[in-house]
Short mmCIF file of C-alpha atoms in Angstrom, two decimals:
data_model
loop_
_atom_site.label_atom_id
_atom_site.label_comp_id
_atom_site.label_asym_id
_atom_site.label_seq_id
_atom_site.Cartn_x
_atom_site.Cartn_y
_atom_site.Cartn_z
CA MET A 25 0.00 0.00 0.00
CA ASN A 26 1.24 3.51 -0.79
CA ALA A 27 -0.19 5.16 2.32
CA PRO A 28 2.26 6.66 4.83
CA PRO A 29 2.45 5.09 8.32
CA THR A 30 -0.40 6.14 10.62
CA PHE A 31 1.97 7.33 13.37
CA GLU A 32 3.92 9.66 11.04
CA PRO A 33 2.02 12.87 11.94
CA PHE A 34 2.80 12.43 15.65
CA VAL A 35 6.49 11.48 15.58
CA LEU A 36 9.18 14.06 14.81
CA HIS A 37 12.62 13.05 13.58
CA ASP A 38 15.74 14.20 15.43
CA GLY A 39 16.16 17.96 15.07
CA GLU A 40 12.82 18.39 13.28
CA LYS A 41 10.49 21.13 14.54
CA LYS A 42 6.70 21.05 14.58
CA ILE A 43 6.43 24.65 13.27
CA VAL A 44 8.91 26.66 11.19
CA LYS A 45 8.31 30.38 10.53
CA GLU A 46 9.63 32.32 7.53
CA LEU A 47 8.96 35.93 6.64
CA ASP A 48 7.21 36.38 3.30
CA THR A 49 9.49 38.42 1.02
CA LYS A 50 6.71 39.23 -1.46
CA VAL A 51 4.19 40.77 0.95
CA VAL A 52 4.82 43.24 3.78
CA ASN A 53 3.74 42.08 7.28
CA ALA A 54 3.17 38.50 6.13
CA ALA A 55 4.67 35.18 7.16
CA ILE A 56 4.66 31.58 6.01
CA PHE A 57 4.46 28.83 8.62
CA SER A 58 5.44 25.27 7.70
CA ILE A 59 3.60 22.96 10.07
CA ASN A 60 4.05 19.20 10.42
CA GLU A 61 0.37 18.27 10.72
CA ASP A 62 -2.36 17.30 8.28
CA HIS A 63 -4.70 19.70 6.53
CA THR A 64 -7.48 19.28 9.12
CA LEU A 65 -5.55 21.47 11.54
CA GLY A 66 -4.69 23.87 8.70
CA ASN A 67 -8.35 24.42 7.91
CA MET A 68 -9.23 25.01 11.58
CA ILE A 69 -6.42 27.55 12.03
CA ARG A 70 -7.35 29.34 8.79
CA ASN A 71 -11.03 29.60 9.80
CA GLN A 72 -10.17 31.03 13.22
CA LEU A 73 -7.72 33.53 11.74
CA LEU A 74 -10.30 34.78 9.23
CA ARG A 75 -12.67 35.60 12.11
CA ASP A 76 -10.21 38.28 13.26
CA PRO A 77 -10.95 41.59 11.48
CA ASN A 78 -7.22 42.50 11.57
CA VAL A 79 -6.29 39.50 9.41
CA LEU A 80 -6.47 40.39 5.71
CA PHE A 81 -5.50 36.98 4.32
CA ALA A 82 -5.07 33.48 5.70
CA GLY A 83 -4.68 30.42 3.52
CA TYR A 84 -2.94 27.08 3.51
CA LYS A 85 -1.71 24.58 0.96
CA LEU A 86 -0.45 21.03 0.99
CA PRO A 87 2.96 20.61 -0.67
CA HIS A 88 2.20 16.91 -1.30
CA PRO A 89 -1.00 14.96 -0.59
CA LEU A 90 0.79 12.00 1.04
CA GLU A 91 2.89 14.12 3.44
CA HIS A 92 1.47 15.34 6.74
CA LYS A 93 2.65 18.91 6.24
CA PHE A 94 1.00 22.15 5.23
CA GLU A 95 2.08 25.73 4.65
CA LEU A 96 0.01 28.45 6.29
CA ARG A 97 0.32 31.93 4.81
CA ILE A 98 -0.86 34.87 6.94
#
């Protein structure tokens, strides 16, 4: 079967971080967060961020459908 192991989203490799932050060079006052979780958490975070009137944009994307990672852009 091609599916990744079921424990993969919960176990971090040595030196791997759960969240990595980078500043967005294309947009002022924006950041990109790379998070080692599946897209369910990404959708929940995005929905909560969009409730805040100070947030102009919040979106996420999956780099690969079989990896438990997503990129959140705020």
